[in-house]
GROMACS .gro file of N, CA and C in nm:
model
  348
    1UNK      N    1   0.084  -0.117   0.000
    1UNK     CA    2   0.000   0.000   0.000
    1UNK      C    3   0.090   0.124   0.000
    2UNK      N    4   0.061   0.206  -0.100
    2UNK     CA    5   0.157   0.350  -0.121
    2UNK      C    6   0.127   0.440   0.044
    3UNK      N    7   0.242   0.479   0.008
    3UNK     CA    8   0.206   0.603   0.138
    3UNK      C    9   0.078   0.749   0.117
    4UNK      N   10  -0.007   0.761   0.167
    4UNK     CA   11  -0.087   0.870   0.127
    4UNK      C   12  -0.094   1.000   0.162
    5UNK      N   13  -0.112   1.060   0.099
    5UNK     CA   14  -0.096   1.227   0.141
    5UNK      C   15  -0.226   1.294   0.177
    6UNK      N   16  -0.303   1.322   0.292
    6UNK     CA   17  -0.414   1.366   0.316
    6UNK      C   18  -0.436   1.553   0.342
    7UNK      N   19  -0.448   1.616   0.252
    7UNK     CA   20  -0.488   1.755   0.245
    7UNK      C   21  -0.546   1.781   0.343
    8UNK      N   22  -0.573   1.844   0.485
    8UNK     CA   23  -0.566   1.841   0.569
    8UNK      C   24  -0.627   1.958   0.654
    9UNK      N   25  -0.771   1.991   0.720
    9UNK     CA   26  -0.802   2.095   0.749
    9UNK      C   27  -0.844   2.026   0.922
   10UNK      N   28  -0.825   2.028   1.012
   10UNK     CA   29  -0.808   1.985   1.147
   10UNK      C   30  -0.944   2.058   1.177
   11UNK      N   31  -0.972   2.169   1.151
   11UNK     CA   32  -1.103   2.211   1.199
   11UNK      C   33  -1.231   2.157   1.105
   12UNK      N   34  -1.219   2.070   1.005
   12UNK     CA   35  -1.323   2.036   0.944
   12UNK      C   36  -1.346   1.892   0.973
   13UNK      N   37  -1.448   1.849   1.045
   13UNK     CA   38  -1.512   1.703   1.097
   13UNK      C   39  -1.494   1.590   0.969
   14UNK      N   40  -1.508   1.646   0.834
   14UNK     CA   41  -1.536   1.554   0.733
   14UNK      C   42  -1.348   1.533   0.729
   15UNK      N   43  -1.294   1.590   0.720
   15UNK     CA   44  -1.166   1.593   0.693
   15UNK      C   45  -1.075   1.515   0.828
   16UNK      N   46  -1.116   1.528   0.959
   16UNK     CA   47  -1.097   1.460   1.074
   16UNK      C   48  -1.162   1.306   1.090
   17UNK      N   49  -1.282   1.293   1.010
   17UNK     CA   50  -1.330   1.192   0.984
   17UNK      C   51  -1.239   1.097   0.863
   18UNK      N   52  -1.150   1.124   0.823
   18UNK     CA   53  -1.117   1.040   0.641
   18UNK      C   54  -0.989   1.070   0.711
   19UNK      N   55  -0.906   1.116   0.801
   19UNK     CA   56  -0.744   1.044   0.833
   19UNK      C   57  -0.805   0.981   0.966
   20UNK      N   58  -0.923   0.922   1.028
   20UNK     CA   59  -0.957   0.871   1.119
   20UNK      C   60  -0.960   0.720   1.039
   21UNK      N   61  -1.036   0.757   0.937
   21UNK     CA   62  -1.077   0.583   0.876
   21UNK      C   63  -0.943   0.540   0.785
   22UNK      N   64  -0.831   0.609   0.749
   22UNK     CA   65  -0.722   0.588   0.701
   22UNK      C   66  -0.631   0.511   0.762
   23UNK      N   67  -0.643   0.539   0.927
   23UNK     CA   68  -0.518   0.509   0.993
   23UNK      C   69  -0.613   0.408   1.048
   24UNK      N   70  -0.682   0.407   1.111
   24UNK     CA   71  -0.787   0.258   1.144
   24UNK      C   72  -0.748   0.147   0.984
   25UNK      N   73  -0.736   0.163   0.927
   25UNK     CA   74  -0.677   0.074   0.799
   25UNK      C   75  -0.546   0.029   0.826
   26UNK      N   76  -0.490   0.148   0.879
   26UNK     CA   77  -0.318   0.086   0.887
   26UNK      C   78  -0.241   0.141   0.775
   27UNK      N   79  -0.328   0.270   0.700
   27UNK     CA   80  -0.257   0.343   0.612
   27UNK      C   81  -0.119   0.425   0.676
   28UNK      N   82  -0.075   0.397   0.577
   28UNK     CA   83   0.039   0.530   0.624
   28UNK      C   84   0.016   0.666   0.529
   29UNK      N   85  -0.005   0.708   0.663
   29UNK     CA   86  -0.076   0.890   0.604
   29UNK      C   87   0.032   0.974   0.654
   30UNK      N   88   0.063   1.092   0.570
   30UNK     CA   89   0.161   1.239   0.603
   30UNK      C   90   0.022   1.379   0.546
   31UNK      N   91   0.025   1.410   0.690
   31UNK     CA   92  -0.067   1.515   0.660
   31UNK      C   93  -0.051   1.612   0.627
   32UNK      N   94  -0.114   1.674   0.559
   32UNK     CA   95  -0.056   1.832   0.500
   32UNK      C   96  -0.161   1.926   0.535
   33UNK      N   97  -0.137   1.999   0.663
   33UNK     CA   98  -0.221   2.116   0.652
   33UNK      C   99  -0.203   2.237   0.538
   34UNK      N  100  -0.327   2.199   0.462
   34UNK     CA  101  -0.263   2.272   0.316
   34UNK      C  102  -0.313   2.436   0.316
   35UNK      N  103  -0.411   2.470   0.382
   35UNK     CA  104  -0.386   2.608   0.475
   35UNK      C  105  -0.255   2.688   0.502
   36UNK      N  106  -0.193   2.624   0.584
   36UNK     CA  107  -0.061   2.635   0.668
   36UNK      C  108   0.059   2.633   0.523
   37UNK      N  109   0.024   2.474   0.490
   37UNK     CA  110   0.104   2.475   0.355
   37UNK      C  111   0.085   2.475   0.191
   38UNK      N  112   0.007   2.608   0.177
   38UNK     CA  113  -0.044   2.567   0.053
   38UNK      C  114   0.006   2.467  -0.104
   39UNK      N  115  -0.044   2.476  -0.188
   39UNK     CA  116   0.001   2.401  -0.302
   39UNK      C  117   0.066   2.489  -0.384
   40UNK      N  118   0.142   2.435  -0.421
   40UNK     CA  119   0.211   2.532  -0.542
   40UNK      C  120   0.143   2.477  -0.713
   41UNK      N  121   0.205   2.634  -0.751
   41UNK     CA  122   0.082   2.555  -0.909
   41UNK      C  123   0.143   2.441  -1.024
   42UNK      N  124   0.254   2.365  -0.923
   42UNK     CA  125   0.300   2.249  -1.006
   42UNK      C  126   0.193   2.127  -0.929
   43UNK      N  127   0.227   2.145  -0.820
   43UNK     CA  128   0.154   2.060  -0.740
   43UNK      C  129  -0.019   2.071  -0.786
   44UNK      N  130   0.006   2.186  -0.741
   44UNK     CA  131  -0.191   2.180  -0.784
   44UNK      C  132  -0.225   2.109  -0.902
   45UNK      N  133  -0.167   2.138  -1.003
   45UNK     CA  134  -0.220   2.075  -1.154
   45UNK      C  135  -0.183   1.916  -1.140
   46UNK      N  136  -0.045   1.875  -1.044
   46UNK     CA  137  -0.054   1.730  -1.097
   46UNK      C  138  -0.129   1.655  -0.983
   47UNK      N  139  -0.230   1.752  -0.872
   47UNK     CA  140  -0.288   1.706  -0.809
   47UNK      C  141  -0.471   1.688  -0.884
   48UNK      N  142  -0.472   1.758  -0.968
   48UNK     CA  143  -0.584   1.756  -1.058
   48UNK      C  144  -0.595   1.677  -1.165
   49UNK      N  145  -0.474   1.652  -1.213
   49UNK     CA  146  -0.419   1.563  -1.287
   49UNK      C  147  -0.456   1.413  -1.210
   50UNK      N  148  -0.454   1.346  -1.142
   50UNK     CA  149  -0.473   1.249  -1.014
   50UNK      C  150  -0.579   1.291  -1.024
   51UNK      N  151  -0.681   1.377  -1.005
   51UNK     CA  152  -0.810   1.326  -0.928
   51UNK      C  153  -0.873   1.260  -1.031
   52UNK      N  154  -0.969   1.216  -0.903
   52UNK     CA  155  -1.094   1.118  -0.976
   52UNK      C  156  -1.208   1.194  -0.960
   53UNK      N  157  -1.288   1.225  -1.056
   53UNK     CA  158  -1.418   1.304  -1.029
   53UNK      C  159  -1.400   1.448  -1.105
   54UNK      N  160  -1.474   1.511  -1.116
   54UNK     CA  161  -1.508   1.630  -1.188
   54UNK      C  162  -1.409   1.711  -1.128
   55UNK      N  163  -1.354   1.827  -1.235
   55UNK     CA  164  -1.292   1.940  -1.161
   55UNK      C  165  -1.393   1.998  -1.056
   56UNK      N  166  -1.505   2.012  -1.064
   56UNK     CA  167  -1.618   2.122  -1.079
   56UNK      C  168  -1.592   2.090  -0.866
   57UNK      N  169  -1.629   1.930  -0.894
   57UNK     CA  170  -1.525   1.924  -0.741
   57UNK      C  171  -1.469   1.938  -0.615
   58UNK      N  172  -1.371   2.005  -0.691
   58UNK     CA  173  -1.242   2.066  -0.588
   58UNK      C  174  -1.254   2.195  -0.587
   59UNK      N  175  -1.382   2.248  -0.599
   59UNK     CA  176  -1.419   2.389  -0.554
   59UNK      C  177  -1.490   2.401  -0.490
   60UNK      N  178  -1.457   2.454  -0.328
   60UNK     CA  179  -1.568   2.521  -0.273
   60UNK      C  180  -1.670   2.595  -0.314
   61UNK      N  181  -1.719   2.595  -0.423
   61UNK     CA  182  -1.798   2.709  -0.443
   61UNK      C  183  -1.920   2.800  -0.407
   62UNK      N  184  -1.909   2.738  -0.285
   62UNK     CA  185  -2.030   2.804  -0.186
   62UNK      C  186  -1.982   2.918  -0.137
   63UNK      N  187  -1.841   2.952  -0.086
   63UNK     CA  188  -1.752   3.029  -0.053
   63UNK      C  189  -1.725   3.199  -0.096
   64UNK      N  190  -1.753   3.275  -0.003
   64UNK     CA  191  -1.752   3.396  -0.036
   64UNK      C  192  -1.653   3.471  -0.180
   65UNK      N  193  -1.531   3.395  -0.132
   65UNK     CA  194  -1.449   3.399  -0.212
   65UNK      C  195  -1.422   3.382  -0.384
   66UNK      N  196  -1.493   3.273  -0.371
   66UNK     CA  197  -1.518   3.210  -0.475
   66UNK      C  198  -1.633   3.301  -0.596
   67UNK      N  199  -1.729   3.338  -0.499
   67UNK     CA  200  -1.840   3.413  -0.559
   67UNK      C  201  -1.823   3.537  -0.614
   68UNK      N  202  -1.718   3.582  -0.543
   68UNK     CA  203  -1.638   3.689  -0.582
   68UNK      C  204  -1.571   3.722  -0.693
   69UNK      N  205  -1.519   3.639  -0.738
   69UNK     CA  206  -1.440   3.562  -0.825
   69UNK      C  207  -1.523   3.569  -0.972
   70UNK      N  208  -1.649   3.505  -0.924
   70UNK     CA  209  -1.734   3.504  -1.069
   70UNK      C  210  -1.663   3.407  -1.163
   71UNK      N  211  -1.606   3.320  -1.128
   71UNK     CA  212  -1.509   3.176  -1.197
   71UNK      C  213  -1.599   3.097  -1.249
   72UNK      N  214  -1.579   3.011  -1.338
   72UNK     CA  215  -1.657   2.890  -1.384
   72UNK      C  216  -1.558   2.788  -1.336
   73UNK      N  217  -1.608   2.691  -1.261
   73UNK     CA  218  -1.571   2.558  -1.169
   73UNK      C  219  -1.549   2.454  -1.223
   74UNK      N  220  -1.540   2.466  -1.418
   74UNK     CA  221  -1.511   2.386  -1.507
   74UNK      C  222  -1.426   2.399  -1.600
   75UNK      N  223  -1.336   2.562  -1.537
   75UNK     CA  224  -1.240   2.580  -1.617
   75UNK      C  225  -1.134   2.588  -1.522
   76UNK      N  226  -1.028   2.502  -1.601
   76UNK     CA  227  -0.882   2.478  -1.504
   76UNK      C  228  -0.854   2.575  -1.509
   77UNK      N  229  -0.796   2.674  -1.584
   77UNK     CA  230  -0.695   2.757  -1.549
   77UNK      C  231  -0.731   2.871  -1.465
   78UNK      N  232  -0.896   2.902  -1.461
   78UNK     CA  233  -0.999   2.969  -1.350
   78UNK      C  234  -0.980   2.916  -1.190
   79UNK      N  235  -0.992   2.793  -1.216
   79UNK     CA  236  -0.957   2.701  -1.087
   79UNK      C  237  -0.843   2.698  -1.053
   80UNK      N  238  -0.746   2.677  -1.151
   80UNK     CA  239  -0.550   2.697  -1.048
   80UNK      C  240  -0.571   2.836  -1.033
   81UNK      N  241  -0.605   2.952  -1.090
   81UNK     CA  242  -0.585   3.092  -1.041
   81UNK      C  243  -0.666   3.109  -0.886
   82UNK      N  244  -0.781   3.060  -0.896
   82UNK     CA  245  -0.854   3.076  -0.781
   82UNK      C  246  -0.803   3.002  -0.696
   83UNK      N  247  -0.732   2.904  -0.679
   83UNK     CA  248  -0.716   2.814  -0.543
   83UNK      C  249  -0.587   2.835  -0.502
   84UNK      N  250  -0.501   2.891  -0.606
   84UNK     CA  251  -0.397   2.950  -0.563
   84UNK      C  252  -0.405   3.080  -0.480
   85UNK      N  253  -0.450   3.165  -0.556
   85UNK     CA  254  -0.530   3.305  -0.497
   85UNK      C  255  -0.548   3.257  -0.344
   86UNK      N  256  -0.660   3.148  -0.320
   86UNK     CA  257  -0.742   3.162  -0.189
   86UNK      C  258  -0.742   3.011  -0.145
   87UNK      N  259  -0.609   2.948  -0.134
   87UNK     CA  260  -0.630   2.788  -0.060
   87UNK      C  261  -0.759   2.785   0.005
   88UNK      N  262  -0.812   2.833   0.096
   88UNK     CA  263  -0.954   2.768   0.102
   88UNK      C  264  -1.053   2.726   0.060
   89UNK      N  265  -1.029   2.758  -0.076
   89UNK     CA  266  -1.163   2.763  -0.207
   89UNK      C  267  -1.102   2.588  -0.207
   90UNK      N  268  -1.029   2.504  -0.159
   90UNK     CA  269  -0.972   2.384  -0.177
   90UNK      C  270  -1.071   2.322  -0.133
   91UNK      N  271  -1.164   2.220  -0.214
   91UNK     CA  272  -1.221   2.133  -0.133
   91UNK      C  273  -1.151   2.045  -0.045
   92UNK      N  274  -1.223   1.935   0.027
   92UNK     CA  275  -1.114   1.882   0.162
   92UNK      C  276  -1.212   1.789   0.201
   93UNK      N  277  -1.160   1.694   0.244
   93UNK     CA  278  -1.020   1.685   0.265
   93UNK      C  279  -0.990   1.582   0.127
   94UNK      N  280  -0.825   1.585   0.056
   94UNK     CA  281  -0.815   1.516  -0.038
   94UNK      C  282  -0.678   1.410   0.008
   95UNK      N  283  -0.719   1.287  -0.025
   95UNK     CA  284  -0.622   1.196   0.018
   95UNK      C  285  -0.571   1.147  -0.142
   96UNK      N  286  -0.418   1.193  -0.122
   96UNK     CA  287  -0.343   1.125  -0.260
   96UNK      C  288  -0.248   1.039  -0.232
   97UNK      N  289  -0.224   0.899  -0.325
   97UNK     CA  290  -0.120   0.850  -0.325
   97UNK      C  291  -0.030   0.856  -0.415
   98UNK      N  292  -0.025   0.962  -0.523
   98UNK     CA  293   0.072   0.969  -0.608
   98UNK      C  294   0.032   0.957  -0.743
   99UNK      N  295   0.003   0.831  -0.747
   99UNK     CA  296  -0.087   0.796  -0.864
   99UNK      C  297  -0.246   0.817  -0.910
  100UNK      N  298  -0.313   0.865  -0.818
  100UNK     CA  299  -0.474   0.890  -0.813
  100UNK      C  300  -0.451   0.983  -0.645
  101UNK      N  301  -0.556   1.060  -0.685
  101UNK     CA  302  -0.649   1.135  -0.560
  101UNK      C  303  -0.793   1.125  -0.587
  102UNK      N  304  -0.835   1.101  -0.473
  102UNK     CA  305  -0.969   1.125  -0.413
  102UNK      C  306  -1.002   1.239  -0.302
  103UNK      N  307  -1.150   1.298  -0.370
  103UNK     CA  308  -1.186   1.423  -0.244
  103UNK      C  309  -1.231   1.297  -0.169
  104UNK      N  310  -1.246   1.336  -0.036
  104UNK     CA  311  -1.283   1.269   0.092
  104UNK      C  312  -1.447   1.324   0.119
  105UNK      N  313  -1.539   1.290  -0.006
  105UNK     CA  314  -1.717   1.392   0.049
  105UNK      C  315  -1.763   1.296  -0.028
  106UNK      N  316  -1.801   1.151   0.061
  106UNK     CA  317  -1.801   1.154   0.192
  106UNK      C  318  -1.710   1.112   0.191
  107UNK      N  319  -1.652   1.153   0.377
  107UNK     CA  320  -1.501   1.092   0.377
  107UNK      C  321  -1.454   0.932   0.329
  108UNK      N  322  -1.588   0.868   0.351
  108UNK     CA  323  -1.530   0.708   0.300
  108UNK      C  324  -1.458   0.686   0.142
  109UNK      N  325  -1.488   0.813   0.105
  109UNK     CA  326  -1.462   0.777  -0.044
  109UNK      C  327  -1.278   0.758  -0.056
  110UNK      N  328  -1.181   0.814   0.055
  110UNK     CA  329  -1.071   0.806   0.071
  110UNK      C  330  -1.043   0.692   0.038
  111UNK      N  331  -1.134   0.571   0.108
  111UNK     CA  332  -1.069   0.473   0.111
  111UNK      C  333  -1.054   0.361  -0.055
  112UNK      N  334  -1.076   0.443  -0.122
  112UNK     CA  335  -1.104   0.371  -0.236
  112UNK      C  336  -0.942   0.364  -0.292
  113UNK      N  337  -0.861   0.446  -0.172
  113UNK     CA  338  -0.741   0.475  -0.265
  113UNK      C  339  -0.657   0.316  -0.233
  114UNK      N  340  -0.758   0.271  -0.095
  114UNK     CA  341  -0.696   0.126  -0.049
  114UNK      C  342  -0.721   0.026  -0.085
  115UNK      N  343  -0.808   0.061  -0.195
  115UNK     CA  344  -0.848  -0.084  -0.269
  115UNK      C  345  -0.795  -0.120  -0.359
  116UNK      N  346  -0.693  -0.061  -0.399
  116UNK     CA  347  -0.629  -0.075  -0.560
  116UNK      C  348  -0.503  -0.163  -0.547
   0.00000   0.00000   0.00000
């Protein structure tokens, strides 16, 4: 089992919930408070690159910020400007192993990264 990288917001339950059911597995998780440490826009793209599921996604777009913005949530280069701009617009929590990411909504969906 690869080592996984869990995007990491400590104050969000869904995100406290998905490195709870990770390590109950016996994953080996390195957390990244990505707040604290944001993504850089190499990272970001080959973290989009990896996901599974719609860009549309990995946008908060409920988010003041976001609304602000006036972005479409289906265009990448709207989306690396905005999440760079405002790491919080990051949906969360996202668990990667390198080869694939999954958002964690619902958090069980992490674990799909342990089935492979």
């Amino acid at each position: 089992m690869p080592p996984i990288t869990l995007l990491h917001n400590p104050r969000c339950s869904k995100s406290r919930q998905a490195l709870a059911l990770l390590e109950e597995r016996g994953a080996t998780v390195t957390v990244r408070r990505y707040l604290d440490q944001p993504l850089d826009e190499a990272e970001l793209r080959g973290l989009i690159a990896r996901l599974e599921g719609p860009l549309t996604a990995l946008v908060r777009s409920k988010e003041a910020e976001w609304k602000a913005l006036d972005a479409d949530a289906g265009d990448l280069e709207q989306v690396v400007a905005a999440i760079l701009a405002h790491p919080r617009l990051l949906e969360r929590p996202i668990a990667d192993d390198g080869q694939r990411a999954v958002i964690g909504r619902p958090p069980e969906q992490v674990l799909a990264l342990l089935e492979a």
